Coordinates of C-alpha atoms in Angstrom, one line a residue:
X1 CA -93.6 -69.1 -184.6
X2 CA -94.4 -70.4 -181.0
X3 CA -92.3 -69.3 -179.0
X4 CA -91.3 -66.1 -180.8
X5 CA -93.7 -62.9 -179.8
X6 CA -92.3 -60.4 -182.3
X7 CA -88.9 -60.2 -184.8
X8 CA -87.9 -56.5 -185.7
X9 CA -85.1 -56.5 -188.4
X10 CA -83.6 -52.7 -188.3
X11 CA -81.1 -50.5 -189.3
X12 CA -80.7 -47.7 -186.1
X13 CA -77.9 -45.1 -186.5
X14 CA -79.4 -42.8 -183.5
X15 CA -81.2 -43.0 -181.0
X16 CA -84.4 -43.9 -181.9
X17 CA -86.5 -45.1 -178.7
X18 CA -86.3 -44.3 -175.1
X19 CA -85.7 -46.1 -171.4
X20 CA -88.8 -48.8 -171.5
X21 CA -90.1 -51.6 -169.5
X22 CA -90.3 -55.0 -170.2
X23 CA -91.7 -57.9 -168.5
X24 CA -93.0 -61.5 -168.9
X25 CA -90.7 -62.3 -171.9
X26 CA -87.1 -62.1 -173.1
X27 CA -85.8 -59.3 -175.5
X28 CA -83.0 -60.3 -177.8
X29 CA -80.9 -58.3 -179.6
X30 CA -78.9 -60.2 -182.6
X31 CA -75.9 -58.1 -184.2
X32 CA -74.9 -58.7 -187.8
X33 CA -71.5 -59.0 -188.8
X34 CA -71.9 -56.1 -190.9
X35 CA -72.6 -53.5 -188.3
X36 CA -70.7 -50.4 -187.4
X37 CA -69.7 -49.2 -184.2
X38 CA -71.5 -50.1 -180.8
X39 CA -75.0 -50.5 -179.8
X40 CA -74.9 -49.9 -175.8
X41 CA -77.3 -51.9 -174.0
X42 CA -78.3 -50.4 -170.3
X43 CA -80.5 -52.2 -168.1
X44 CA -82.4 -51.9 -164.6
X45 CA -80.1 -55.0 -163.6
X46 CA -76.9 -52.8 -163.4
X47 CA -75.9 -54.0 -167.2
X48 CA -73.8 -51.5 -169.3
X49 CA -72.5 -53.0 -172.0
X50 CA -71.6 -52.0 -175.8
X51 CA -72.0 -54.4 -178.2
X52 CA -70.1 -55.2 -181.2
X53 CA -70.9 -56.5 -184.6
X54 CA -72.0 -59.6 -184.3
X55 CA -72.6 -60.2 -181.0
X56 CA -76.1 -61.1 -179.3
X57 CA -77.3 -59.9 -176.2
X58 CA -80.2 -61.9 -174.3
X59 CA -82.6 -59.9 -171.7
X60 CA -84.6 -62.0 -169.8
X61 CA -87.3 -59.0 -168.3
X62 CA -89.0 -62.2 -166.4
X63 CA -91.3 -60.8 -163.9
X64 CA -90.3 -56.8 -164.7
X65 CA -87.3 -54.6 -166.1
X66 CA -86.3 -51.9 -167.4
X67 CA -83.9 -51.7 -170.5
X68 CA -82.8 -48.9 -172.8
X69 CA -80.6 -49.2 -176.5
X70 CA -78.9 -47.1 -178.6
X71 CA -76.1 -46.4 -181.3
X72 CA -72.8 -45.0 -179.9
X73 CA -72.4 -41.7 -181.9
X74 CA -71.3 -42.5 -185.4
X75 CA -72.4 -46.1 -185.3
X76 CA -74.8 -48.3 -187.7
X77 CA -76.5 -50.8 -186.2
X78 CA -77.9 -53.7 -188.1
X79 CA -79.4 -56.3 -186.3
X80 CA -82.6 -58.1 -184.8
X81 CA -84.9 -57.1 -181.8
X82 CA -86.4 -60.4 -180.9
X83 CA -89.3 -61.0 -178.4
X84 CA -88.7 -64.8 -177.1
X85 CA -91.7 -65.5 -175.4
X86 CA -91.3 -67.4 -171.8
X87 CA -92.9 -70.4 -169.9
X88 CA -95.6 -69.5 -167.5
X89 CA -93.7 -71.1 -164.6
X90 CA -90.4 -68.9 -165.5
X91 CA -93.0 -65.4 -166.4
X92 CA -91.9 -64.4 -162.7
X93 CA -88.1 -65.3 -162.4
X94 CA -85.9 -62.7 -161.0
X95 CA -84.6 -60.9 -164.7
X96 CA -81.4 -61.4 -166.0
X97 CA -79.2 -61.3 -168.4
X98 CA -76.4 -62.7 -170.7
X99 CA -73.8 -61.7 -173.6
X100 CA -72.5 -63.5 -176.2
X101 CA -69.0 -61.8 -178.2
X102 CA -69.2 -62.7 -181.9
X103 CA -65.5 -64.3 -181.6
X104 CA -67.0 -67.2 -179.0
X105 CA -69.9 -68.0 -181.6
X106 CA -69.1 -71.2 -183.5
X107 CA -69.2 -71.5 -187.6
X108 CA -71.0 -74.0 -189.7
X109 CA -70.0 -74.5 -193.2
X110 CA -72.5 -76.0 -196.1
X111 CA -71.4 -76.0 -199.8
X112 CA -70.4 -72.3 -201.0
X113 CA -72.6 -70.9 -197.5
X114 CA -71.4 -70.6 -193.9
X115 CA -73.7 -70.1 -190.7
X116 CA -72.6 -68.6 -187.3
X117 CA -74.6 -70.5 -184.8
X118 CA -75.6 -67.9 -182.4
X119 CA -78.0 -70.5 -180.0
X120 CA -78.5 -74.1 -179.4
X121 CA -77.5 -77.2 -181.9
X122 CA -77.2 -77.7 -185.4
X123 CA -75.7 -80.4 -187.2
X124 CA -73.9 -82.0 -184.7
X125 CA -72.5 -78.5 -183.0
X126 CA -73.3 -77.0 -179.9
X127 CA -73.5 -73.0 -179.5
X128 CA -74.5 -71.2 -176.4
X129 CA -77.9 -72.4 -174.9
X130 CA -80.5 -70.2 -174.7
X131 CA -82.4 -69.8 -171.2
X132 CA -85.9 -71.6 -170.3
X133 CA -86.8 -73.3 -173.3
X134 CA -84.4 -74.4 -176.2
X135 CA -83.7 -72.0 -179.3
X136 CA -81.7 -72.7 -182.3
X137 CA -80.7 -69.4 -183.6
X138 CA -78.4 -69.7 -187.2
X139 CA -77.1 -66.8 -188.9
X140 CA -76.6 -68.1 -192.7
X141 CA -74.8 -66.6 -195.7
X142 CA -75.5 -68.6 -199.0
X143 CA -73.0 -67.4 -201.8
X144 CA -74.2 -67.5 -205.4
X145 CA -74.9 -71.6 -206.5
X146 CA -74.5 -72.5 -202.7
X147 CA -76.6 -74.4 -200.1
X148 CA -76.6 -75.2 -196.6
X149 CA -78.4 -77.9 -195.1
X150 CA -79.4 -77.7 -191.5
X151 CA -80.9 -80.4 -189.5
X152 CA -83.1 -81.1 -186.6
X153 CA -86.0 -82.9 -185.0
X154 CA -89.9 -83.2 -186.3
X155 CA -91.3 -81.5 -182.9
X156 CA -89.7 -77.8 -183.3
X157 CA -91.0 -74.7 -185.3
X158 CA -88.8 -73.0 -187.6
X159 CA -89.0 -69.2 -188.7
X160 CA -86.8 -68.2 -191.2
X161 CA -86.3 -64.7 -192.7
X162 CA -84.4 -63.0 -195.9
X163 CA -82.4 -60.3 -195.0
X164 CA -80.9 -60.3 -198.6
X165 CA -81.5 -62.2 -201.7
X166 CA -84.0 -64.3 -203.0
X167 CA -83.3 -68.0 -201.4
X168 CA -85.2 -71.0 -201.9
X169 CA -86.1 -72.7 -199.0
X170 CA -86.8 -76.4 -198.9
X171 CA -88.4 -78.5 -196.1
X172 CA -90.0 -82.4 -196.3
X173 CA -91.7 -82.3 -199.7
X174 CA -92.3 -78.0 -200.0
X175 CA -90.1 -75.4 -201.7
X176 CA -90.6 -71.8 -202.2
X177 CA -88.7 -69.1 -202.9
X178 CA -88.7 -65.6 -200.8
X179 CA -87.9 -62.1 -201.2
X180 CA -85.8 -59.5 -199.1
X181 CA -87.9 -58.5 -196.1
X182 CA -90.3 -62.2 -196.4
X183 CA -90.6 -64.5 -193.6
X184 CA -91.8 -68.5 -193.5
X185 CA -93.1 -70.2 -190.4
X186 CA -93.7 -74.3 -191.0
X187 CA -93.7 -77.1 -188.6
X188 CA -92.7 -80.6 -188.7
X189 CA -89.0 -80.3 -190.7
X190 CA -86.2 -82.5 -189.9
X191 CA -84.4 -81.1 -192.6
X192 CA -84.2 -77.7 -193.8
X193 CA -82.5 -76.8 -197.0
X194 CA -81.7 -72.9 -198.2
X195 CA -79.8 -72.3 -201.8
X196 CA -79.9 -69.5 -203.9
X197 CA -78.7 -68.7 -207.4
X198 CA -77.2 -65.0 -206.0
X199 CA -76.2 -64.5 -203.1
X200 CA -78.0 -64.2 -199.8
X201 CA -78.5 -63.7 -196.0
X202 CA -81.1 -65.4 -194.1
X203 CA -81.6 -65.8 -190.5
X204 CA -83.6 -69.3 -189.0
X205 CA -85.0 -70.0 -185.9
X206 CA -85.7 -72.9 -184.6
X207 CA -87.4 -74.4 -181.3
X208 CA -89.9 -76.4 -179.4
X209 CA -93.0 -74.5 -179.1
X210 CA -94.4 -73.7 -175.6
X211 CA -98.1 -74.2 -176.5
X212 CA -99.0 -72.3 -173.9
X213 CA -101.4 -69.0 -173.8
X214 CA -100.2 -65.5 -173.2
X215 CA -101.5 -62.0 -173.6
X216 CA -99.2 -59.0 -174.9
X217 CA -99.8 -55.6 -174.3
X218 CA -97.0 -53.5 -175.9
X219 CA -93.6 -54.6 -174.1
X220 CA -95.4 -57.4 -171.4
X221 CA -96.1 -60.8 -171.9
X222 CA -98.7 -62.2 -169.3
X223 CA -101.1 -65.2 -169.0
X224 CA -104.0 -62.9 -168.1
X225 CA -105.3 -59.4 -167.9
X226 CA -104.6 -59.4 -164.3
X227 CA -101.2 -60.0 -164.4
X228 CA -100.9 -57.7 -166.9
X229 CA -102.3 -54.7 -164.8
X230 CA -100.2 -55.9 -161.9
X231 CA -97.0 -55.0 -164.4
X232 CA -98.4 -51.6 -165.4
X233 CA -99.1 -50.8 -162.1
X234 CA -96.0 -51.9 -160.6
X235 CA -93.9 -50.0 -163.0
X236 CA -95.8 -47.0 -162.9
X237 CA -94.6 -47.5 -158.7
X238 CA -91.1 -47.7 -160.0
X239 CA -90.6 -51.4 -158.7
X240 CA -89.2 -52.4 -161.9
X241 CA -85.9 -50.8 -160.9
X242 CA -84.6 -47.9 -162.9
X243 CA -81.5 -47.1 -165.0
X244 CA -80.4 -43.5 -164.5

């Protein structure tokens, strides 16, 4: 879904990846509520910062950065890595960098299903806004024989993914119903209805594509391969900053 790259849905209790560059998109990491212990984000920007269940933590690499993650010791960290891909007039900001604390993320509540609305608008609420191009990021829990509803305009994409359960998801005149670990991208919703006879978890995104080209190589974003080379070259010169 234009204008997410890549969604990783993992479960990390250790460290499981080392210090890495990014550059020409932003890396979001969304917390679930039923994590344990911190996940300590470091960054080339100064950034040290543990966060908690539930929080979200938005990395805008922009033109080149360096960023590292990891479980505390004893910690179990379930969450999202999202790549949010950016406009090609923002690809060469200065990065940057924001963090959201679960308690200053609003609720929405449906019948028997509540939503924590991480980014952007829904339903006549407004949640943090996400940098560069508008996001609508909702968290959902449907209980068993509940629905929520959400709503929004004809022009965005929508990505929505199970992490539990077996929802149906409506939107205009289709239905279907997905599986743990099963994704749908569609187009074109004003309405967007998730129920489910058990209960369930899903996560939806929704936004206003870019429509704009990009090439990815591995953890950069760039509009061509020269732009690209420039990255790799500039952090194998270590001008993307450092950590330690």
């Amino acid at each position: 879904m234009d204008p997410l790259i890549m969604v990783d849905h993992f479960t990390m209790t250790e460290p499981t990846f080392g210090t890495h560059p990014l550059a020409g998109l932003s890396a979001v990491t969304v917390m679930f509520q039923d994590s344990e212990g911190a996940f300590r984000n470091r960054d080339s920007l100064g950034n040290d910062v543990d966060l908690a269940p539930g929080d979200l933590y938005w990395f805008k690499a922009a033109r080149g950065a360096i960023h590292n993650e990891e479980p505390r010791p004893g910690a179990r960290t379930h969450a999202l890595q999202v790549f949010v891909g950016l406009p090609a007039d923002t690809r060469h900001d200065a990065p940057s960098a924001f963090h959201i604390r679960a308690a200053d993320i609003p609720f929405l509540f449906g019948e028997r299903s509540t939503a924590r609305l991480v980014l952007g608008d829904s339903n006549g609420i407004t949640g943090a806004a996400a940098p560069d191009a508008p996001l609508t990021l909702l968290d959902i829990k449907v209980q068993a024989g509940g629905r929520f509803l959400q709503q929004g305009e004809s022009d965005q994409h929508a990505w929505l993914l199970v992490i539990k359960g077996a929802p149906t998801v409506t939107w205009n005149r289709s239905s279907t119903i997905l599986q743990s670990g099963s994704a749908i991208a569609f187009a074109g919703a004003t309405e967007i209805e998730v129920s489910s006879d058990v209960a369930a978890h899903v996560v939806l995104f929704r936004g206003k594509p870019l429509r704009e080209a990009f090439i990815q190589r591995g953890p950069f974003a760039m509009g061509s391969q020269a732009e690209l080379d420039a990255v790799e070259a500039a952090y194998r010169a270590g001008r993307l900053g450092s950590i330690d």
